[in-house]
mmCIF file of C-alpha atoms in Angstrom:
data_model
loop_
_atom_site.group_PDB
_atom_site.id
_atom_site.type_symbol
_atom_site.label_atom_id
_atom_site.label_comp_id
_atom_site.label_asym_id
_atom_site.label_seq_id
_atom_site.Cartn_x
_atom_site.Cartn_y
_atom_site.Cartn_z
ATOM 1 C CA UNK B 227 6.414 -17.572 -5.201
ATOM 2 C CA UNK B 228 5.934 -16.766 -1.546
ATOM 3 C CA UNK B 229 3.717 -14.064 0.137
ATOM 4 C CA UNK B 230 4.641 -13.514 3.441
ATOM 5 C CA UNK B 231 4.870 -10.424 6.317
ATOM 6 C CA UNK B 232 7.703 -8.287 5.863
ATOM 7 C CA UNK B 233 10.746 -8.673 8.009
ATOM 8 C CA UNK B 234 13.212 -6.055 9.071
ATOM 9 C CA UNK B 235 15.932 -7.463 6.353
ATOM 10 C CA UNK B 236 13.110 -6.477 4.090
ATOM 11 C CA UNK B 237 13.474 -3.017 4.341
ATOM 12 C CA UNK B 238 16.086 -2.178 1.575
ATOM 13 C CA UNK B 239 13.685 -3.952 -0.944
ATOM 14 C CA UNK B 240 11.313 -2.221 0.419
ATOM 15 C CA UNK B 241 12.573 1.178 -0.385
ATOM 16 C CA UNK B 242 14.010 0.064 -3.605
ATOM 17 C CA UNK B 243 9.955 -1.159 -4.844
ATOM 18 C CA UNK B 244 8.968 2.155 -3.490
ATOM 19 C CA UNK B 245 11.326 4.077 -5.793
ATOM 20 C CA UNK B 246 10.545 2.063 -8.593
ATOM 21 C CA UNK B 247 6.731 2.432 -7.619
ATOM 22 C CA UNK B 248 7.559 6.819 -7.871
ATOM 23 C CA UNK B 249 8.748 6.156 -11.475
ATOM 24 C CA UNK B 250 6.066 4.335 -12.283
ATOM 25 C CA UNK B 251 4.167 7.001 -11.428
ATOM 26 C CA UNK B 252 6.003 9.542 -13.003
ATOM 27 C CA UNK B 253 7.117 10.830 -9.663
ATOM 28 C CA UNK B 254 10.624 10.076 -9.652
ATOM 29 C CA UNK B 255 12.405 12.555 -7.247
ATOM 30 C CA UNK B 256 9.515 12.090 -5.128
ATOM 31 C CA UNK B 257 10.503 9.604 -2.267
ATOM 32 C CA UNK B 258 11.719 11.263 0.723
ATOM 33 C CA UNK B 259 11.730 8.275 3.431
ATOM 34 C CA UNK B 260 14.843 6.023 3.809
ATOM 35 C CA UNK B 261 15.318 3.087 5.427
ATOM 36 C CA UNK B 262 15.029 4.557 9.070
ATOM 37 C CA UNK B 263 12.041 6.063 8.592
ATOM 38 C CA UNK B 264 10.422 2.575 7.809
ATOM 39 C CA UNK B 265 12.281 0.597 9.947
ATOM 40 C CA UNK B 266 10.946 3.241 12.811
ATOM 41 C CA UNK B 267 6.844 2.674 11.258
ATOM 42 C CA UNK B 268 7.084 -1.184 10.519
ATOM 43 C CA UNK B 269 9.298 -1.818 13.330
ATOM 44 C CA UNK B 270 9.816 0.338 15.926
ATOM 45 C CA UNK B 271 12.118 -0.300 19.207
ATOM 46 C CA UNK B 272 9.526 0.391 21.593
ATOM 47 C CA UNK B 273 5.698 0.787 21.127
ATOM 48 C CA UNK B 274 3.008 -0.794 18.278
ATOM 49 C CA UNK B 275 3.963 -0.619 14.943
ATOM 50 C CA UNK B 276 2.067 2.149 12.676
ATOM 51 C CA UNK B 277 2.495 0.461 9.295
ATOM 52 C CA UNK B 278 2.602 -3.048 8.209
ATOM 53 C CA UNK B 279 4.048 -4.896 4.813
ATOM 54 C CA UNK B 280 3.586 -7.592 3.147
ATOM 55 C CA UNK B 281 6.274 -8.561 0.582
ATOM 56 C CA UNK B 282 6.066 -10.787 -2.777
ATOM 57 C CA UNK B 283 8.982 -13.514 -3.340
ATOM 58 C CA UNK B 284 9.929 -15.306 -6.061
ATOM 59 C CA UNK B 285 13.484 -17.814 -5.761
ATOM 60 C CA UNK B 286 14.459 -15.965 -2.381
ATOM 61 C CA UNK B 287 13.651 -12.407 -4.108
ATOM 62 C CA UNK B 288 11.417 -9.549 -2.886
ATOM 63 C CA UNK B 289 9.578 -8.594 -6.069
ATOM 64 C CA UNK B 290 6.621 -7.127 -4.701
ATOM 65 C CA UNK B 291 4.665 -5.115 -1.736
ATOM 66 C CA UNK B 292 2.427 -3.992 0.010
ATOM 67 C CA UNK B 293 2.165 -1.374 2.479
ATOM 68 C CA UNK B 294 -0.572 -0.801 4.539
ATOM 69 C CA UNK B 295 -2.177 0.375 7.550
ATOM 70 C CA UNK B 296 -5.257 0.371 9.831
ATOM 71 C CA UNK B 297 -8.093 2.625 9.471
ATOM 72 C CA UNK B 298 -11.288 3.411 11.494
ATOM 73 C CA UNK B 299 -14.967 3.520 10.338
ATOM 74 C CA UNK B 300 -16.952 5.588 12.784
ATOM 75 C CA UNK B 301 -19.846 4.720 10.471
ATOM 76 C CA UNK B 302 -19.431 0.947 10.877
ATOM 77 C CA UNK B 303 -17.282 1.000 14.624
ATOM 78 C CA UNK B 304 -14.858 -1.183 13.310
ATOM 79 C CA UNK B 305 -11.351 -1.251 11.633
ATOM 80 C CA UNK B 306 -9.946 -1.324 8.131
ATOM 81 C CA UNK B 307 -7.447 -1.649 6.163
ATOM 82 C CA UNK B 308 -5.579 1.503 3.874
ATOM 83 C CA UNK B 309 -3.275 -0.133 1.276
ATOM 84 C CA UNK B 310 -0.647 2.672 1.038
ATOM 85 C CA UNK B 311 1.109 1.052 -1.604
ATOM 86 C CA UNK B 312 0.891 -2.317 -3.916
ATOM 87 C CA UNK B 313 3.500 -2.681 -6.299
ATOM 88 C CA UNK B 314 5.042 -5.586 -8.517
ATOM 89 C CA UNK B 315 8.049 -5.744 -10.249
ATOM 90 C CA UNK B 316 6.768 -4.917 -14.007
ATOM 91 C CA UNK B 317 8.671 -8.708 -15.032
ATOM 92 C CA UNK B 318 6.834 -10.466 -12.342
ATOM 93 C CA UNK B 319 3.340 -8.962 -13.317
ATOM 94 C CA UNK B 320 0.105 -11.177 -14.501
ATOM 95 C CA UNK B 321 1.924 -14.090 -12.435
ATOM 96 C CA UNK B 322 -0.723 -13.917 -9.186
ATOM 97 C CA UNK B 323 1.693 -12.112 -6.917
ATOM 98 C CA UNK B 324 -0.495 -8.530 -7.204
ATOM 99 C CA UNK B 325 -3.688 -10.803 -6.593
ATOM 100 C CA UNK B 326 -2.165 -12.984 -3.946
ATOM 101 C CA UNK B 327 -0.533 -9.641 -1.975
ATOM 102 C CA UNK B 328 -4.308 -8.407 -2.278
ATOM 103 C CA UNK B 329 -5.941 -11.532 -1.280
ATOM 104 C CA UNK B 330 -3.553 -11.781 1.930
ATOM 105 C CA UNK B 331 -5.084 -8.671 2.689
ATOM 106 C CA UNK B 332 -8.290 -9.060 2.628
ATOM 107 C CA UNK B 333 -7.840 -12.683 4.804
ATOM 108 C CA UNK B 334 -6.896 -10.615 7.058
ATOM 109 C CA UNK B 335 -9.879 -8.160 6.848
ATOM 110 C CA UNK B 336 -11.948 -11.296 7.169
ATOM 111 C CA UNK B 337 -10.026 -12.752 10.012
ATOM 112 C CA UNK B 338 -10.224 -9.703 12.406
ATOM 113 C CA UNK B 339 -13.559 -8.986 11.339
ATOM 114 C CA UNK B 340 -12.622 -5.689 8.954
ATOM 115 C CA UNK B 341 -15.261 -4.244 7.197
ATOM 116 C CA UNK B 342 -13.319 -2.543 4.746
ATOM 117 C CA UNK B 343 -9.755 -2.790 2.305
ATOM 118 C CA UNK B 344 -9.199 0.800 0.338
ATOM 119 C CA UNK B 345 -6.577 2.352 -1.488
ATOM 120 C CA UNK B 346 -6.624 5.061 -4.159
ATOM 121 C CA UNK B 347 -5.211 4.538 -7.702
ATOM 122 C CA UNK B 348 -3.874 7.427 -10.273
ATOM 123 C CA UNK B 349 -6.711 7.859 -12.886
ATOM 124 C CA UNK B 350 -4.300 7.641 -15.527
ATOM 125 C CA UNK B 351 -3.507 4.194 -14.159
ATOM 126 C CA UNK B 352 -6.233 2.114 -16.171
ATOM 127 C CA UNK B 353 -4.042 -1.262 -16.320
ATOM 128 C CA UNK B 354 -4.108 -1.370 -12.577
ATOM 129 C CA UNK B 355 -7.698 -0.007 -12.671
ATOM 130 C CA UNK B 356 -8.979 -2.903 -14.993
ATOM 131 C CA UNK B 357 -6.932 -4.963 -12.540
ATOM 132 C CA UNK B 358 -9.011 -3.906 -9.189
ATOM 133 C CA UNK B 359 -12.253 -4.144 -11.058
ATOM 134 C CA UNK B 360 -11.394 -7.520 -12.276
ATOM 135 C CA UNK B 361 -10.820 -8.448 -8.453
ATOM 136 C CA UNK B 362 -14.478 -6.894 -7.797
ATOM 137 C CA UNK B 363 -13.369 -3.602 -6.352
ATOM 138 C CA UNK B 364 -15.754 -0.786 -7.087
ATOM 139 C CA UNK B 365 -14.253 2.929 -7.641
ATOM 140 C CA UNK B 366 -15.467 5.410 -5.109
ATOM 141 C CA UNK B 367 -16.181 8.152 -7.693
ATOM 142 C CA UNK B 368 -18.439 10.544 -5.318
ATOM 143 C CA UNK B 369 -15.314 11.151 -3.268
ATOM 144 C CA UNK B 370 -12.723 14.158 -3.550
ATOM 145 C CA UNK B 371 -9.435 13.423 -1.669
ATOM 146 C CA UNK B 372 -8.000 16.847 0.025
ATOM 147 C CA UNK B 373 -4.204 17.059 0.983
ATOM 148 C CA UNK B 374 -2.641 19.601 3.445
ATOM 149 C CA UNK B 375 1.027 19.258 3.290
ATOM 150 C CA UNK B 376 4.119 21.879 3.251
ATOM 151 C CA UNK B 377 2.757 25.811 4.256
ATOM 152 C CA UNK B 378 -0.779 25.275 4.706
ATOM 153 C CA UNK B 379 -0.137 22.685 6.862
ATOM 154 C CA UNK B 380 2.314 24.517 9.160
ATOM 155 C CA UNK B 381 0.551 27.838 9.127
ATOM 156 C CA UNK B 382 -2.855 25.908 10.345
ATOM 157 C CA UNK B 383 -1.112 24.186 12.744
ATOM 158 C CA UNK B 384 0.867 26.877 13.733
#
């Protein structure tokens, strides 16, 4: 099993683990994006990259992600990292590759001097939620998470 940083012959597997991650959570008619769109955010022809990805091999495969991005704390000054999405093949799970995806990311929180490595999780989701407490991560319960998307979001920004 390797982790390494995606490449862009990644991206198919990508979107395949992300449609696979939508059934998983019950959301299967959900995913918009196609391969352009994160070709354009993990590697884009001119410019920074917006996203980044991490991917989970085993014998050549990609059987696991993760997809994340930078944050800011304007409490601490410094960055972060927001795991968009972590997701392992069901077959391959309880073999590391969830913990070792994780693990590469918080390296890197270490290495750049990161304060901070958050992601949400469905509250229904209490095998993954066992998981992240098992790893030592501690549920940020006095939080509500707000969404503006489709009509409220154009007419405010109208």
């Amino acid at each position: 099993m390797t982790i390494r940083e995606a490449t862009p012959d990644d991206v198919p597997a990508i979107l395949r683990l992300v449609h696979e991650l939508a059934v998983y959570e019950r959301e299967p008619d959900a995913v918009e994006a196609t391969e352009e769109h994160f070709t354009a955010a993990l590697f884009p022809a001119s410019g920074s990259p917006t996203t980044f990805a991490h991917v989970a091999e085993v014998d050549g495969e990609v059987v696991g992600m993760a997809v994340w991005y930078l944050t800011f704390s304007t409490w601490t000054g410094v960055n972060g990292i927001w795991l968009e999405d972590l997701f392992v093949e069901p077959e391959h799970r309880g073999s590391g590759l969830g913990r070792e995806l994780l693990a590469t990311l918080a390296r890197t929180c270490v290495e750049r001097g990161y304060r901070r490595l958050e992601w949400w999780v469905l509250d229904w989701n209490e095998p993954s939620i066992g998981f992240y407490r098992g790893l030592g991560a501690v549920p940020q319960d006095e939080w509500t998470v707000f969404r503006m998307d489709g009509d409220a979001l154009a007419t405010l920004g109208a």
